Amino acid sequence: MKIAFYDDGSGPRTGIVTAERLTPTGLAGGMAELIAAWDDVQAELRRREAAGDGAPLASVRLLPPVPRPGKVFAIGLNYADHIAESKMETPQHQVWFTKAVTSVNGPFDPVQIPRISQTVDYEAELVAVIGKGGKHIGRDDAAARIFGYCVGNDVTERMWQHRTAQWSLGKSFDTHAPIGPWITTSDEIDPHNLALKCLVNGEERQSSNTRHLVFDVFDQVAHLSQAMTLEPGDLVFTGTPGGIGAAMTPRRFLKPGDVVRCEIEGLGHIENRFEPEA
């Protein structure tokens, strides 16, 4: 099932995407509330999905599926080709950083190029959305704790990322985590065999498959849960493959007017125009 958060002019709400139509779930609250109540509501939502009525998808504005997640974590150096282009060693332990919740952005909304920046870069990523969550989750149980998956772009201000050993500030500028276009529930997806691409102004920059993850999605969820309780709606950016602008010769950072499209097999795509911060 594909579940979106959208606005048709009467306020944000959750809906079920079927073909090119969007059916309201009829539930109060946002995506995190739906995820937390999933066991109780999924039968009714599957009935609505089968009915397949609703508004044309093109007539609504798609919002970030989880607009204010409790936590946004992202793993670094998790594809071999990206490690090589970064001229770093394959990490023995998972390398994590946070992105501020204020960086979360819609799947087709503008992304800001900050006033202080000339080094904004793209990173197409598979994003896991936590469902039941919990703490001290075993790897074999991790799949059951993930609600679903969506497409993300871990937009990065490279100068701020690398001026200190802690990456979080350079990863947390406003609008720098567009996600969407909706969440595809985990029962429909094998997260470890998905083609992934990033295009800038139609030019392919990244192309890989999630089978090349160094630490797979279930390892990531299990690892994070040893430190903290994962909660419904938390976001996990699972890593980006090679092809980032900072690794090109010469380096190619994003400019005002550039359009970045990130797409993942079975999950759809997001597409954002980069604009100067007002």
Short mmCIF file of N, CA, C and O in Angstrom, two decimals, residues 184-251:
data_model
loop_
_atom_site.label_atom_id
_atom_site.label_comp_id
_atom_site.label_asym_id
_atom_site.label_seq_id
_atom_site.Cartn_x
_atom_site.Cartn_y
_atom_site.Cartn_z
N THR A 184 5.64 3.60 0.83
CA THR A 184 5.20 2.28 0.37
C THR A 184 5.42 1.31 1.51
O THR A 184 6.55 1.19 2.02
N THR A 185 4.37 0.64 1.94
CA THR A 185 4.47 -0.23 3.11
C THR A 185 5.44 -1.38 2.85
O THR A 185 5.60 -1.84 1.72
N SER A 186 6.07 -1.83 3.92
CA SER A 186 7.20 -2.76 3.82
C SER A 186 6.80 -4.12 3.27
O SER A 186 7.67 -4.85 2.76
N ASP A 187 5.52 -4.49 3.32
CA ASP A 187 5.10 -5.78 2.78
C ASP A 187 5.22 -5.84 1.26
O ASP A 187 5.20 -6.92 0.68
N GLU A 188 5.38 -4.68 0.61
CA GLU A 188 5.46 -4.64 -0.85
C GLU A 188 6.89 -4.47 -1.36
O GLU A 188 7.09 -4.46 -2.58
N ILE A 189 7.86 -4.36 -0.46
CA ILE A 189 9.20 -3.94 -0.88
C ILE A 189 10.27 -4.87 -0.32
O ILE A 189 10.26 -5.22 0.86
N ASP A 190 11.22 -5.28 -1.18
CA ASP A 190 12.48 -5.86 -0.74
C ASP A 190 13.49 -4.72 -0.73
O ASP A 190 13.94 -4.29 -1.79
N PRO A 191 13.85 -4.20 0.45
CA PRO A 191 14.70 -3.00 0.48
C PRO A 191 16.12 -3.25 0.00
O PRO A 191 16.87 -2.28 -0.17
N HIS A 192 16.48 -4.49 -0.22
CA HIS A 192 17.86 -4.82 -0.56
C HIS A 192 18.05 -5.24 -2.02
O HIS A 192 19.02 -5.89 -2.37
N ASN A 193 17.10 -4.83 -2.87
CA ASN A 193 17.26 -5.07 -4.31
C ASN A 193 16.44 -4.03 -5.07
O ASN A 193 15.53 -4.36 -5.81
N LEU A 194 16.81 -2.77 -4.89
CA LEU A 194 16.09 -1.67 -5.51
C LEU A 194 17.06 -0.80 -6.31
O LEU A 194 18.06 -0.32 -5.77
N ALA A 195 16.78 -0.60 -7.58
CA ALA A 195 17.58 0.33 -8.38
C ALA A 195 17.34 1.75 -7.90
O ALA A 195 16.21 2.13 -7.57
N LEU A 196 18.40 2.54 -7.88
CA LEU A 196 18.38 3.90 -7.35
C LEU A 196 19.11 4.82 -8.31
O LEU A 196 20.20 4.47 -8.79
N LYS A 197 18.53 5.99 -8.58
CA LYS A 197 19.16 6.96 -9.48
C LYS A 197 18.98 8.37 -8.97
O LYS A 197 18.03 8.68 -8.26
N CYS A 198 19.92 9.23 -9.38
CA CYS A 198 19.78 10.67 -9.17
C CYS A 198 20.15 11.37 -10.48
O CYS A 198 21.17 11.05 -11.10
N LEU A 199 19.30 12.30 -10.89
CA LEU A 199 19.54 13.08 -12.09
C LEU A 199 19.52 14.56 -11.75
O LEU A 199 18.67 15.01 -10.97
N VAL A 200 20.46 15.30 -12.32
CA VAL A 200 20.51 16.75 -12.16
C VAL A 200 20.28 17.38 -13.52
O VAL A 200 21.06 17.16 -14.46
N ASN A 201 19.18 18.12 -13.65
CA ASN A 201 18.79 18.72 -14.93
C ASN A 201 18.75 17.68 -16.05
O ASN A 201 19.15 17.94 -17.18
N GLY A 202 18.29 16.47 -15.69
CA GLY A 202 18.17 15.39 -16.66
C GLY A 202 19.42 14.57 -16.86
O GLY A 202 19.37 13.52 -17.53
N GLU A 203 20.55 14.99 -16.31
CA GLU A 203 21.81 14.26 -16.46
C GLU A 203 21.96 13.26 -15.31
O GLU A 203 21.91 13.63 -14.14
N GLU A 204 22.16 12.00 -15.65
CA GLU A 204 22.31 10.98 -14.61
C GLU A 204 23.65 11.17 -13.87
O GLU A 204 24.70 11.21 -14.48
N ARG A 205 23.56 11.31 -12.56
CA ARG A 205 24.75 11.49 -11.73
C ARG A 205 25.02 10.26 -10.84
O ARG A 205 26.17 9.91 -10.58
N GLN A 206 23.96 9.64 -10.33
CA GLN A 206 24.10 8.47 -9.48
C GLN A 206 23.25 7.34 -10.04
O GLN A 206 22.12 7.57 -10.49
N SER A 207 23.78 6.11 -10.00
CA SER A 207 23.02 4.95 -10.43
C SER A 207 23.59 3.73 -9.72
O SER A 207 24.77 3.41 -9.87
N SER A 208 22.76 3.08 -8.93
CA SER A 208 23.24 1.93 -8.16
C SER A 208 22.05 1.05 -7.79
O SER A 208 20.96 1.18 -8.37
N ASN A 209 22.26 0.18 -6.84
CA ASN A 209 21.22 -0.71 -6.34
C ASN A 209 21.45 -0.91 -4.85
O ASN A 209 22.60 -0.97 -4.40
N THR A 210 20.37 -1.00 -4.09
CA THR A 210 20.51 -1.12 -2.64
C THR A 210 21.15 -2.44 -2.21
O THR A 210 21.51 -2.59 -1.04
N ARG A 211 21.32 -3.38 -3.13
CA ARG A 211 22.05 -4.60 -2.76
C ARG A 211 23.52 -4.33 -2.47
O ARG A 211 24.22 -5.18 -1.93
N HIS A 212 23.97 -3.12 -2.83
CA HIS A 212 25.38 -2.76 -2.60
C HIS A 212 25.60 -2.04 -1.27
O HIS A 212 26.71 -1.56 -1.02
N LEU A 213 24.59 -1.95 -0.43
CA LEU A 213 24.77 -1.36 0.89
C LEU A 213 25.84 -2.12 1.68
O LEU A 213 25.86 -3.36 1.68
N VAL A 214 26.70 -1.41 2.37
CA VAL A 214 27.70 -2.05 3.23
C VAL A 214 27.01 -2.63 4.46
O VAL A 214 27.18 -3.81 4.80
N PHE A 215 26.26 -1.81 5.16
CA PHE A 215 25.42 -2.24 6.27
C PHE A 215 23.98 -2.17 5.77
O PHE A 215 23.50 -1.09 5.41
N ASP A 216 23.30 -3.30 5.73
CA ASP A 216 21.96 -3.27 5.15
C ASP A 216 20.96 -2.62 6.10
O ASP A 216 21.28 -2.26 7.23
N VAL A 217 19.73 -2.45 5.61
CA VAL A 217 18.73 -1.68 6.35
C VAL A 217 18.43 -2.31 7.70
O VAL A 217 18.29 -1.61 8.72
N PHE A 218 18.34 -3.62 7.76
CA PHE A 218 17.99 -4.29 9.01
C PHE A 218 19.13 -4.17 10.03
O PHE A 218 18.89 -3.99 11.23
N ASP A 219 20.38 -4.25 9.55
CA ASP A 219 21.52 -4.01 10.44
C ASP A 219 21.46 -2.59 11.01
O ASP A 219 21.78 -2.36 12.18
N GLN A 220 21.08 -1.63 10.17
CA GLN A 220 21.03 -0.24 10.61
C GLN A 220 20.00 -0.04 11.71
O GLN A 220 20.27 0.59 12.75
N VAL A 221 18.80 -0.59 11.51
CA VAL A 221 17.73 -0.43 12.51
C VAL A 221 18.12 -1.11 13.81
O VAL A 221 17.95 -0.55 14.91
N ALA A 222 18.67 -2.31 13.71
CA ALA A 222 19.09 -3.02 14.92
C ALA A 222 20.16 -2.24 15.67
O ALA A 222 20.12 -2.12 16.91
N HIS A 223 21.11 -1.68 14.94
CA HIS A 223 22.21 -0.94 15.56
C HIS A 223 21.71 0.32 16.27
O HIS A 223 22.05 0.57 17.43
N LEU A 224 20.90 1.11 15.58
CA LEU A 224 20.37 2.34 16.18
C LEU A 224 19.58 2.04 17.44
O LEU A 224 19.65 2.80 18.42
N SER A 225 18.85 0.95 17.43
CA SER A 225 17.97 0.65 18.57
C SER A 225 18.73 0.22 19.80
O SER A 225 18.15 0.14 20.89
N GLN A 226 20.01 -0.06 19.67
CA GLN A 226 20.80 -0.36 20.87
C GLN A 226 21.05 0.91 21.68
O GLN A 226 21.29 0.86 22.89
N ALA A 227 20.98 2.06 21.00
CA ALA A 227 21.25 3.33 21.67
C ALA A 227 19.99 4.06 22.09
O ALA A 227 20.00 4.78 23.10
N MET A 228 18.93 3.92 21.34
CA MET A 228 17.74 4.75 21.58
C MET A 228 16.49 3.97 21.22
O MET A 228 16.54 3.03 20.41
N THR A 229 15.38 4.40 21.76
CA THR A 229 14.09 3.83 21.40
C THR A 229 13.64 4.42 20.07
O THR A 229 13.52 5.64 19.94
N LEU A 230 13.41 3.56 19.09
CA LEU A 230 12.88 4.01 17.81
C LEU A 230 11.35 4.07 17.90
O LEU A 230 10.72 3.17 18.47
N GLU A 231 10.78 5.12 17.33
CA GLU A 231 9.36 5.40 17.49
C GLU A 231 8.67 5.53 16.14
O GLU A 231 9.32 5.81 15.12
N PRO A 232 7.34 5.34 16.11
CA PRO A 232 6.62 5.45 14.84
C PRO A 232 6.87 6.78 14.14
O PRO A 232 6.75 7.85 14.73
N GLY A 233 7.26 6.68 12.87
CA GLY A 233 7.50 7.88 12.07
C GLY A 233 8.93 8.36 12.05
O GLY A 233 9.27 9.27 11.28
N ASP A 234 9.82 7.79 12.88
CA ASP A 234 11.23 8.14 12.79
C ASP A 234 11.75 7.79 11.39
O ASP A 234 11.33 6.79 10.79
N LEU A 235 12.70 8.59 10.90
CA LEU A 235 13.25 8.39 9.55
C LEU A 235 14.69 7.92 9.63
O LEU A 235 15.48 8.44 10.42
N VAL A 236 15.03 6.95 8.77
CA VAL A 236 16.40 6.45 8.67
C VAL A 236 16.85 6.56 7.22
O VAL A 236 16.38 5.81 6.34
N PHE A 237 17.74 7.52 6.93
CA PHE A 237 18.36 7.63 5.61
C PHE A 237 19.47 6.58 5.54
O PHE A 237 20.38 6.58 6.36
N THR A 238 19.41 5.70 4.54
CA THR A 238 20.22 4.47 4.57
C THR A 238 21.53 4.54 3.81
O THR A 238 22.24 3.54 3.72
N GLY A 239 21.89 5.70 3.27
CA GLY A 239 23.18 5.84 2.60
C GLY A 239 23.03 6.18 1.13
O GLY A 239 22.00 5.91 0.50
N THR A 240 24.09 6.80 0.57
CA THR A 240 24.06 7.21 -0.84
C THR A 240 25.19 6.53 -1.61
O THR A 240 26.27 6.29 -1.06
N PRO A 241 24.96 6.20 -2.89
CA PRO A 241 26.03 5.62 -3.71
C PRO A 241 26.96 6.69 -4.29
O PRO A 241 26.79 7.89 -4.04
N GLY A 242 27.94 6.24 -5.07
CA GLY A 242 28.88 7.15 -5.70
C GLY A 242 28.21 8.04 -6.72
O GLY A 242 27.11 7.77 -7.21
N GLY A 243 28.90 9.15 -7.04
CA GLY A 243 28.41 10.07 -8.05
C GLY A 243 28.07 11.45 -7.53
O GLY A 243 27.49 12.27 -8.26
N ILE A 244 28.46 11.75 -6.28
CA ILE A 244 28.15 13.06 -5.72
C ILE A 244 28.95 14.15 -6.44
O ILE A 244 30.02 13.91 -6.99
N GLY A 245 28.42 15.36 -6.41
CA GLY A 245 29.08 16.47 -7.10
C GLY A 245 30.44 16.81 -6.54
O GLY A 245 31.36 17.21 -7.28
N ALA A 246 30.61 16.64 -5.22
CA ALA A 246 31.88 16.99 -4.58
C ALA A 246 33.03 16.09 -5.03
O ALA A 246 34.20 16.47 -4.90
N ALA A 247 32.72 14.90 -5.57
CA ALA A 247 33.77 13.96 -5.97
C ALA A 247 34.13 14.08 -7.45
O ALA A 247 35.03 13.39 -7.92
N MET A 248 33.45 14.95 -8.18
CA MET A 248 33.73 15.11 -9.60
C MET A 248 34.95 16.01 -9.81
O MET A 248 35.35 16.76 -8.93
N THR A 249 35.54 15.91 -10.98
CA THR A 249 36.66 16.77 -11.35
C THR A 249 36.30 17.50 -12.64
O THR A 249 36.21 16.89 -13.71
N PRO A 250 36.08 18.82 -12.60
CA PRO A 250 36.02 19.64 -11.38
C PRO A 250 34.75 19.36 -10.60
O PRO A 250 33.80 18.78 -11.14
N ARG A 251 34.74 19.80 -9.35
CA ARG A 251 33.57 19.57 -8.51
C ARG A 251 32.36 20.33 -9.08
O ARG A 251 32.50 21.43 -9.61
#
